[in-house]
Coordinates of C-alpha atoms in Angstrom, one line a residue:
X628 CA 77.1 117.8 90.1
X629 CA 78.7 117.7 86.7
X630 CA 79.7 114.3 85.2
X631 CA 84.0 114.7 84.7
X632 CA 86.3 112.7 82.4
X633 CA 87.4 111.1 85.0
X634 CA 84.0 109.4 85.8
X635 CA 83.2 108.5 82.8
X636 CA 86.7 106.9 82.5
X637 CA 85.1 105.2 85.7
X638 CA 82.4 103.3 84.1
X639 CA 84.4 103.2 80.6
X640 CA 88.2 101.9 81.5
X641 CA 88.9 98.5 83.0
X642 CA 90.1 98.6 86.4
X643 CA 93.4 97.8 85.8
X644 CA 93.7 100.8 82.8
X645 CA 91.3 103.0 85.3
X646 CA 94.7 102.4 88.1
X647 CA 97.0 102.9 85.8
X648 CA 95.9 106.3 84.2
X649 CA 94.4 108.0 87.6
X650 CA 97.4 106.5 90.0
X651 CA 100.4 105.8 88.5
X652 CA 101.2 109.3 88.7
X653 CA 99.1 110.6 91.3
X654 CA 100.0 113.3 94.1
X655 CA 101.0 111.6 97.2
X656 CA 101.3 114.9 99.1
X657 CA 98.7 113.5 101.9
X658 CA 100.3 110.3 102.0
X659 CA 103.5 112.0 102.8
X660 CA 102.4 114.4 105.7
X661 CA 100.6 110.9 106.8
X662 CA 103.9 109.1 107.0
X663 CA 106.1 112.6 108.3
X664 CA 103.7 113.5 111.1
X665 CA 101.7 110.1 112.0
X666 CA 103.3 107.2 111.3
X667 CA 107.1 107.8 111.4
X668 CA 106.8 108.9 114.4
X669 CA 105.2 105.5 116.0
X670 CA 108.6 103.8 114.5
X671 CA 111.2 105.9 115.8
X672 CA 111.6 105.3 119.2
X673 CA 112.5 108.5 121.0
X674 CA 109.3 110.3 119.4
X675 CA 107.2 107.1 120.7
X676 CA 105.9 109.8 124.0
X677 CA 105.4 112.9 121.6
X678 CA 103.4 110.5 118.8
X679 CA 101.4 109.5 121.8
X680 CA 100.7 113.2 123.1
X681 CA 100.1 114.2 119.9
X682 CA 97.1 111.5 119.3
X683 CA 95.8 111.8 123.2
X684 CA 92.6 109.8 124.1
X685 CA 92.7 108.2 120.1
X686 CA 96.0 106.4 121.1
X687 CA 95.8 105.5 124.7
X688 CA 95.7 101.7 123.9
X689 CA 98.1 101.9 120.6
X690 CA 100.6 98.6 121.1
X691 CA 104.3 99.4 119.7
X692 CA 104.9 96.0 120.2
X693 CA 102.0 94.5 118.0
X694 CA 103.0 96.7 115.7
X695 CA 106.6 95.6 115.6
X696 CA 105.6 92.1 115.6
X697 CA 103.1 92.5 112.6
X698 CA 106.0 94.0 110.5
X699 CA 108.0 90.9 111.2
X700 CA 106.3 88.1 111.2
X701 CA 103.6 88.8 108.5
X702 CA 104.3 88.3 104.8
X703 CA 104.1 91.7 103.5
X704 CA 106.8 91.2 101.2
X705 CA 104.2 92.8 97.8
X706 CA 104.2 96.1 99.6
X707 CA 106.8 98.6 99.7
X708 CA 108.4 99.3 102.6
X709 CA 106.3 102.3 103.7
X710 CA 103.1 100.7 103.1
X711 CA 104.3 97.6 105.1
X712 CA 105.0 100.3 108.3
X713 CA 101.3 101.9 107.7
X714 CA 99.8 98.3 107.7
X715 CA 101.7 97.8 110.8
X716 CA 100.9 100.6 111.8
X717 CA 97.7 99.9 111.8
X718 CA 97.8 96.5 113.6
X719 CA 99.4 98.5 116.8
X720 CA 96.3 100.9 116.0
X721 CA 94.0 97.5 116.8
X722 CA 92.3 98.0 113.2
X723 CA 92.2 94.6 112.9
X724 CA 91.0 93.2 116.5
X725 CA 88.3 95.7 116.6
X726 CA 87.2 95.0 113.0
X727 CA 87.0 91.1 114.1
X728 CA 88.9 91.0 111.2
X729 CA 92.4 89.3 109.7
X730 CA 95.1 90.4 107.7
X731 CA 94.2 88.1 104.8
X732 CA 90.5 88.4 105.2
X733 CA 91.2 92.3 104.8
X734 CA 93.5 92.2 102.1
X735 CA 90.9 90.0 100.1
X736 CA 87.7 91.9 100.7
X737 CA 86.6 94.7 98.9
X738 CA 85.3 96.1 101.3
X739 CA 88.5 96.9 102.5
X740 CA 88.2 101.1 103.7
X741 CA 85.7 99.9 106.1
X742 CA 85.1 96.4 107.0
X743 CA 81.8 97.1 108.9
X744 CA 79.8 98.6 105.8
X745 CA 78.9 96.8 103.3
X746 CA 80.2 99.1 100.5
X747 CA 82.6 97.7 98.1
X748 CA 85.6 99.3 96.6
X749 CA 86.6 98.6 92.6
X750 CA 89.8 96.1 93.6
X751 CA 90.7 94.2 96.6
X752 CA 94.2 95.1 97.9
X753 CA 95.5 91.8 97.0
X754 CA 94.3 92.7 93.6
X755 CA 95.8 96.4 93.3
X756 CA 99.2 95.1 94.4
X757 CA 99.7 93.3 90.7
X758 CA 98.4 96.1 89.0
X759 CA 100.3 99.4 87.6
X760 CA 99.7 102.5 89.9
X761 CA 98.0 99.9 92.7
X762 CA 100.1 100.2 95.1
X763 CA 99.7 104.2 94.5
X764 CA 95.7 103.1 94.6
X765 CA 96.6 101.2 98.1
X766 CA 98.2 104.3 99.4
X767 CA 95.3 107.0 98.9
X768 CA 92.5 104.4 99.9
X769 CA 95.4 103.7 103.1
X770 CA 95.0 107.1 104.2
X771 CA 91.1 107.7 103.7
X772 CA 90.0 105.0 106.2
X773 CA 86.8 105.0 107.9
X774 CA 89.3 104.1 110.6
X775 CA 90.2 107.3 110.6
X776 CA 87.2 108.9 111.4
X777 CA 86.1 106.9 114.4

């Protein structure tokens, strides 16, 4: 595999500059079809059934009202709003109960894309949340979960 600017910028560039050149401008195409065909849908009431069809056997336990209540009552006041309703969204998933895990915990671990590994990203989110292009950073990273994939 051949060595691109972009990791040698990797091992050369602080974090914070390495965020700032590679995501405060970044595509956010996925993120968007993420938030149009996955997640909007959870929030909107009348599209609660179809969301739920959609997802089948991977959603049969999903809880609207955790979800609803997470959004509240959590301080999630660094993240814009969309990223608030995908962390919420994630609560309702039960990404947090069946990673034994809480919010703060998660948001302080580096191991943040998948909590039962013991691989380590660059920045906590807590971390990317001060830093130019994190919450960009937070937003790709968002949508690649191991989560995902279970």
């Amino acid at each position: 595999m051949a060595i691109t600017n972009r990791d040698i910028d990797k091992r050369e560039l602080s974090i914070p500059q390495y965020i700032d050149k590679y995501y405060s401008n970044v595509d956010l195409k996925g993120w968007k079809y993420w938030m149009t065909d996955n997640i909007r849908p959870a929030w909107e009431r009348e599209k609660r059934k179809e969301f739920l069809a959609k997802w089948g056997e991977r959603m049969k336990f999903f809880d609207f009202a955790k979800m609803e209540n997470f959004y509240e009552k959590r301080d999630l006041s660094g993240f814009d709003e969309d990223v608030k309703k995908f962390v919420a969204f994630l609560a309702g998933d039960g990404f947090f109960d069946k990673n034994n895990l809480t919010f703060e915990d998660w948001i302080n671990s580096k191991n943040f894309t998948n909590p039962l590994k013991d691989y380590e990203q660059d920045v906590t989110i807590k971390e990317a949340l001060s830093l130019k292009g994190g919450m960009n950073y937070i937003r790709k990273q968002l949508i690649n979960l191991h989560w995902w994939r279970q």
